[in-house]
Amino acid sequence: MTDPAFPRWLAMTGVRVVAAFGGMLGVVLLGKARDLPTQALGVAIVIAALWVMATVPRALARRWRSENDMAPSTAEGGLGEGPPRAETLGETLSPLRDAEREQKS
């Protein structure tokens, strides 16, 4: 029995490998270039390869994420709840502080 996520993992890994080869091609081209346009092409290929390595696998993972893996707030396209704000934390702790003050009195 094969894991249904294996083809997706293979695709993300393939993107990383192809981008790494593209980056190496850009570095080789940059090293052997004799004129400015060829050097600029090598730099552009390296930058594009780095961008692909940084963004495409994450975008694929985000696209292929199942509904069970997401928090309810992010399933609807939101950014999630994040850390509690100071006002919310203060409002949450105020009944506890009031109870502690009453016990001390």
mmCIF file of C-alpha atoms in Angstrom:
data_model
loop_
_atom_site.group_PDB
_atom_site.id
_atom_site.type_symbol
_atom_site.label_atom_id
_atom_site.label_comp_id
_atom_site.label_asym_id
_atom_site.label_seq_id
_atom_site.Cartn_x
_atom_site.Cartn_y
_atom_site.Cartn_z
ATOM 1 C CA MET A 1 0.000 0.000 0.000
ATOM 2 C CA THR A 2 1.460 3.357 -0.995
ATOM 3 C CA ASP A 3 1.074 6.623 0.810
ATOM 4 C CA PRO A 4 -1.174 9.038 -1.122
ATOM 5 C CA ALA A 5 1.091 11.926 -0.125
ATOM 6 C CA PHE A 6 4.149 10.361 -1.785
ATOM 7 C CA PRO A 7 3.520 11.827 -5.283
ATOM 8 C CA ARG A 8 3.109 15.278 -3.761
ATOM 9 C CA TRP A 9 6.302 14.936 -1.759
ATOM 10 C CA LEU A 10 8.057 13.718 -4.898
ATOM 11 C CA ALA A 11 6.817 16.757 -6.837
ATOM 12 C CA MET A 12 8.038 19.181 -4.145
ATOM 13 C CA THR A 13 11.403 17.428 -3.993
ATOM 14 C CA GLY A 14 11.637 17.483 -7.781
ATOM 15 C CA VAL A 15 11.029 21.234 -7.788
ATOM 16 C CA ARG A 16 13.811 21.702 -5.258
ATOM 17 C CA VAL A 17 16.251 19.550 -7.263
ATOM 18 C CA VAL A 18 15.470 21.278 -10.561
ATOM 19 C CA ALA A 19 15.854 24.691 -8.916
ATOM 20 C CA ALA A 20 19.197 23.631 -7.429
ATOM 21 C CA PHE A 21 20.425 22.518 -10.858
ATOM 22 C CA GLY A 22 19.230 25.825 -12.292
ATOM 23 C CA GLY A 23 21.180 27.688 -9.636
ATOM 24 C CA MET A 24 24.294 25.673 -10.425
ATOM 25 C CA LEU A 25 23.832 26.410 -14.114
ATOM 26 C CA GLY A 26 23.602 30.114 -13.306
ATOM 27 C CA VAL A 27 26.782 29.998 -11.211
ATOM 28 C CA VAL A 28 28.667 28.158 -13.970
ATOM 29 C CA LEU A 29 27.401 30.637 -16.546
ATOM 30 C CA LEU A 30 28.389 33.523 -14.292
ATOM 31 C CA GLY A 31 31.873 32.090 -13.808
ATOM 32 C CA LYS A 32 32.545 31.484 -17.503
ATOM 33 C CA ALA A 33 30.936 34.672 -18.810
ATOM 34 C CA ARG A 34 33.183 37.153 -20.522
ATOM 35 C CA ASP A 35 30.751 39.948 -21.251
ATOM 36 C CA LEU A 36 28.251 41.843 -19.114
ATOM 37 C CA PRO A 37 24.999 40.558 -20.676
ATOM 38 C CA THR A 38 26.027 36.940 -20.099
ATOM 39 C CA GLN A 39 26.995 37.729 -16.501
ATOM 40 C CA ALA A 40 23.641 39.441 -15.986
ATOM 41 C CA LEU A 41 21.907 36.354 -17.360
ATOM 42 C CA GLY A 42 23.823 34.159 -14.911
ATOM 43 C CA VAL A 43 22.838 36.395 -11.977
ATOM 44 C CA ALA A 44 19.200 36.378 -13.122
ATOM 45 C CA ILE A 45 19.183 32.574 -13.348
ATOM 46 C CA VAL A 46 20.654 32.239 -9.837
ATOM 47 C CA ILE A 47 18.119 34.685 -8.372
ATOM 48 C CA ALA A 48 15.239 32.925 -10.139
ATOM 49 C CA ALA A 49 16.429 29.531 -8.893
ATOM 50 C CA LEU A 50 16.661 30.792 -5.310
ATOM 51 C CA TRP A 51 13.189 32.291 -5.575
ATOM 52 C CA VAL A 52 11.771 29.011 -6.904
ATOM 53 C CA MET A 53 13.473 27.032 -4.131
ATOM 54 C CA ALA A 54 12.048 29.360 -1.493
ATOM 55 C CA THR A 55 8.482 29.798 -2.712
ATOM 56 C CA VAL A 56 7.216 26.985 -4.936
ATOM 57 C CA PRO A 57 7.474 24.022 -2.485
ATOM 58 C CA ARG A 58 5.787 26.067 0.245
ATOM 59 C CA ALA A 59 3.015 27.136 -2.141
ATOM 60 C CA LEU A 60 2.460 23.536 -3.223
ATOM 61 C CA ALA A 61 2.339 22.349 0.386
ATOM 62 C CA ARG A 62 -0.150 25.074 1.228
ATOM 63 C CA ARG A 63 -2.304 24.189 -1.778
ATOM 64 C CA TRP A 64 -2.270 20.471 -1.011
ATOM 65 C CA ARG A 65 -2.920 20.815 2.726
ATOM 66 C CA SER A 66 -6.030 18.933 3.777
ATOM 67 C CA GLU A 67 -8.852 20.534 5.718
ATOM 68 C CA ASN A 68 -8.022 18.388 8.764
ATOM 69 C CA ASP A 69 -4.504 19.837 8.967
ATOM 70 C CA MET A 70 -5.700 23.425 9.191
ATOM 71 C CA ALA A 71 -6.857 25.328 12.207
ATOM 72 C CA PRO A 72 -10.460 26.569 11.891
ATOM 73 C CA SER A 73 -9.394 30.168 11.474
ATOM 74 C CA THR A 74 -6.892 29.379 8.717
ATOM 75 C CA ALA A 75 -9.243 27.016 6.856
ATOM 76 C CA GLU A 76 -11.293 30.022 5.800
ATOM 77 C CA GLY A 77 -8.265 31.845 4.422
ATOM 78 C CA GLY A 78 -7.460 33.845 7.551
ATOM 79 C CA LEU A 79 -4.101 34.281 9.184
ATOM 80 C CA GLY A 80 -4.994 32.486 12.390
ATOM 81 C CA GLU A 81 -5.525 33.825 15.849
ATOM 82 C CA GLY A 82 -1.909 34.533 16.724
ATOM 83 C CA PRO A 83 -0.675 35.419 20.193
ATOM 84 C CA PRO A 84 -3.106 37.081 22.600
ATOM 85 C CA ARG A 85 -3.111 40.841 22.671
ATOM 86 C CA ALA A 86 -2.326 42.651 25.905
ATOM 87 C CA GLU A 87 -5.892 43.961 26.235
ATOM 88 C CA THR A 88 -7.343 40.497 25.794
ATOM 89 C CA LEU A 89 -4.909 38.993 28.266
ATOM 90 C CA GLY A 90 -5.636 41.754 30.783
ATOM 91 C CA GLU A 91 -9.371 41.275 30.396
ATOM 92 C CA THR A 92 -8.934 37.550 30.854
ATOM 93 C CA LEU A 93 -6.860 37.904 34.014
ATOM 94 C CA SER A 94 -8.902 40.702 35.624
ATOM 95 C CA PRO A 95 -11.460 38.346 37.272
ATOM 96 C CA LEU A 96 -8.590 36.311 38.719
ATOM 97 C CA ARG A 97 -6.916 39.436 40.083
ATOM 98 C CA ASP A 98 -10.174 40.608 41.588
ATOM 99 C CA ALA A 99 -10.626 37.228 43.292
ATOM 100 C CA GLU A 100 -7.076 37.366 44.675
ATOM 101 C CA ARG A 101 -7.647 40.876 46.043
ATOM 102 C CA GLU A 102 -10.858 39.770 47.756
ATOM 103 C CA GLN A 103 -9.062 36.831 49.383
ATOM 104 C CA LYS A 104 -6.308 39.098 50.741
ATOM 105 C CA SER A 105 -8.795 41.559 52.219
#
